Amino acid sequence: QVHVVESGGGLVQAGGSLRLSCAASGRTFSMYHMGWFRQAPGKEREFVGAISWNGGSTYYADSVKGRFTISRDNAKNTVYLQMNSLKPEDTAVYYCAASLLSVIPRPGDYWGQGTQVTVSS
């Protein structure tokens, strides 16, 4: 089992950058695929990006491709989401999730509580 906690959210102007972190507990973090999702007010949660257990593969939603980068440091039990060229439509609560079986975590996997990102125009 793994417990994940997101941090790094905040208020930023359009065009700016933020880096989110997701710290995980447990000695088996390196076995988990990790993903980032977001949910804007009044909308369903959507996939942002994911990274395989060893960092060898990454996947992104079209809406963030070229602007967001996922990375992980297994020695620190942490996964990162570097967000550049932020847009007001990136405003959402961002969630980190961990999965042993699926590269893109599913609802039944391990989820954090989320961190708010607000992009002002």
GROMACS .gro file of C-alpha atoms in nm:
model
  121
    1GLN     CA    1   0.000   0.000   0.000
    2VAL     CA    2   0.114   0.356  -0.065
    3HIS     CA    3   0.001   0.693   0.064
    4VAL     CA    4   0.051   1.000  -0.155
    5VAL     CA    5   0.042   1.370  -0.069
    6GLU     CA    6   0.050   1.652  -0.322
    7SER     CA    7   0.207   1.994  -0.267
    8GLY     CA    8   0.321   2.295  -0.465
    9GLY     CA    9  -0.008   2.437  -0.579
   10GLY     CA   10  -0.084   2.805  -0.570
   11LEU     CA   11  -0.177   3.115  -0.763
   12VAL     CA   12   0.020   3.206  -1.074
   13GLN     CA   13  -0.028   3.443  -1.364
   14ALA     CA   14  -0.092   3.314  -1.713
   15GLY     CA   15   0.234   3.225  -1.881
   16GLY     CA   16   0.397   3.140  -1.552
   17SER     CA   17   0.522   2.812  -1.411
   18LEU     CA   18   0.462   2.590  -1.112
   19ARG     CA   19   0.607   2.261  -1.002
   20LEU     CA   20   0.386   2.018  -0.817
   21SER     CA   21   0.529   1.745  -0.601
   22CYS     CA   22   0.375   1.419  -0.491
   23ALA     CA   23   0.544   1.251  -0.197
   24ALA     CA   24   0.471   0.885  -0.137
   25SER     CA   25   0.513   0.671   0.168
   26GLY     CA   26   0.636   0.315   0.169
   27ARG     CA   27   0.946   0.131   0.056
   28THR     CA   28   0.789   0.006  -0.264
   29PHE     CA   29   0.731   0.343  -0.432
   30SER     CA   30   0.961   0.248  -0.719
   31MET     CA   31   0.720  -0.032  -0.812
   32TYR     CA   32   0.429   0.206  -0.874
   33HIS     CA   33   0.326   0.380  -1.190
   34MET     CA   34   0.231   0.739  -1.108
   35GLY     CA   35  -0.019   0.974  -1.261
   36TRP     CA   36  -0.148   1.328  -1.240
   37PHE     CA   37  -0.510   1.422  -1.289
   38ARG     CA   38  -0.705   1.743  -1.245
   39GLN     CA   39  -1.059   1.854  -1.182
   40ALA     CA   40  -1.188   2.199  -1.261
   41PRO     CA   41  -1.504   2.338  -1.101
   42GLY     CA   42  -1.812   2.186  -1.258
   43LYS     CA   43  -1.612   1.942  -1.468
   44GLU     CA   44  -1.515   1.579  -1.443
   45ARG     CA   45  -1.170   1.475  -1.336
   46GLU     CA   46  -0.938   1.441  -1.633
   47PHE     CA   47  -0.608   1.278  -1.704
   48VAL     CA   48  -0.304   1.507  -1.721
   49GLY     CA   49  -0.006   1.276  -1.745
   50ALA     CA   50   0.156   0.958  -1.619
   51ILE     CA   51   0.498   0.804  -1.574
   52SER     CA   52   0.591   0.439  -1.557
   53TRP     CA   53   0.748   0.280  -1.250
   54ASN     CA   54   1.104   0.327  -1.375
   55GLY     CA   55   1.049   0.659  -1.549
   56GLY     CA   56   1.106   0.499  -1.886
   57SER     CA   57   0.771   0.598  -2.032
   58THR     CA   58   0.563   0.911  -1.997
   59TYR     CA   59   0.219   0.995  -2.127
   60TYR     CA   60   0.040   1.328  -2.155
   61ALA     CA   61  -0.300   1.464  -2.237
   62ASP     CA   62  -0.302   1.659  -2.562
   63SER     CA   63  -0.404   1.971  -2.373
   64VAL     CA   64  -0.076   1.980  -2.177
   65LYS     CA   65   0.168   1.817  -2.417
   66GLY     CA   66   0.471   2.036  -2.468
   67ARG     CA   67   0.394   2.247  -2.160
   68PHE     CA   68   0.392   1.996  -1.873
   69THR     CA   69   0.661   1.747  -1.781
   70ILE     CA   70   0.638   1.455  -1.541
   71SER     CA   71   0.944   1.318  -1.369
   72ARG     CA   72   1.018   1.101  -1.068
   73ASP     CA   73   1.293   1.049  -0.816
   74ASN     CA   74   1.258   0.702  -0.673
   75ALA     CA   75   1.530   0.770  -0.418
   76LYS     CA   76   1.310   1.046  -0.274
   77ASN     CA   77   0.978   0.867  -0.323
   78THR     CA   78   0.857   1.168  -0.516
   79VAL     CA   79   0.701   1.242  -0.851
   80TYR     CA   80   0.690   1.589  -1.001
   81LEU     CA   81   0.474   1.777  -1.245
   82GLN     CA   82   0.651   2.075  -1.398
   83MET     CA   83   0.393   2.307  -1.549
   84ASN     CA   84   0.507   2.581  -1.785
   85SER     CA   85   0.321   2.833  -2.000
   86LEU     CA   86   0.021   2.802  -1.772
   87LYS     CA   87  -0.319   2.908  -1.899
   88PRO     CA   88  -0.634   3.008  -1.710
   89GLU     CA   89  -0.793   2.683  -1.830
   90ASP     CA   90  -0.530   2.490  -1.634
   91THR     CA   91  -0.700   2.609  -1.314
   92ALA     CA   92  -0.808   2.301  -1.122
   93VAL     CA   93  -0.741   2.080  -0.825
   94TYR     CA   94  -0.452   1.855  -0.921
   95TYR     CA   95  -0.439   1.499  -0.792
   96CYS     CA   96  -0.160   1.249  -0.778
   97ALA     CA   97  -0.230   0.878  -0.801
   98ALA     CA   98  -0.031   0.557  -0.775
   99SER     CA   99  -0.096   0.222  -0.937
  100LEU     CA  100   0.082  -0.112  -0.932
  101LEU     CA  101  -0.097  -0.252  -1.234
  102SER     CA  102  -0.190   0.033  -1.465
  103VAL     CA  103   0.045   0.295  -1.610
  104ILE     CA  104  -0.250   0.534  -1.598
  105PRO     CA  105  -0.396   0.501  -1.247
  106ARG     CA  106  -0.759   0.409  -1.211
  107PRO     CA  107  -1.025   0.524  -0.963
  108GLY     CA  108  -0.961   0.225  -0.737
  109ASP     CA  109  -0.591   0.295  -0.700
  110TYR     CA  110  -0.419   0.518  -0.444
  111TRP     CA  111  -0.509   0.886  -0.463
  112GLY     CA  112  -0.401   1.198  -0.281
  113GLN     CA  113  -0.622   1.478  -0.154
  114GLY     CA  114  -0.524   1.722  -0.424
  115THR     CA  115  -0.361   2.063  -0.446
  116GLN     CA  116  -0.523   2.374  -0.591
  117VAL     CA  117  -0.369   2.545  -0.892
  118THR     CA  118  -0.516   2.878  -0.996
  119VAL     CA  119  -0.399   3.058  -1.308
  120SER     CA  120  -0.505   3.421  -1.340
  121SER     CA  121  -0.542   3.595  -1.673
   0.00000   0.00000   0.00000
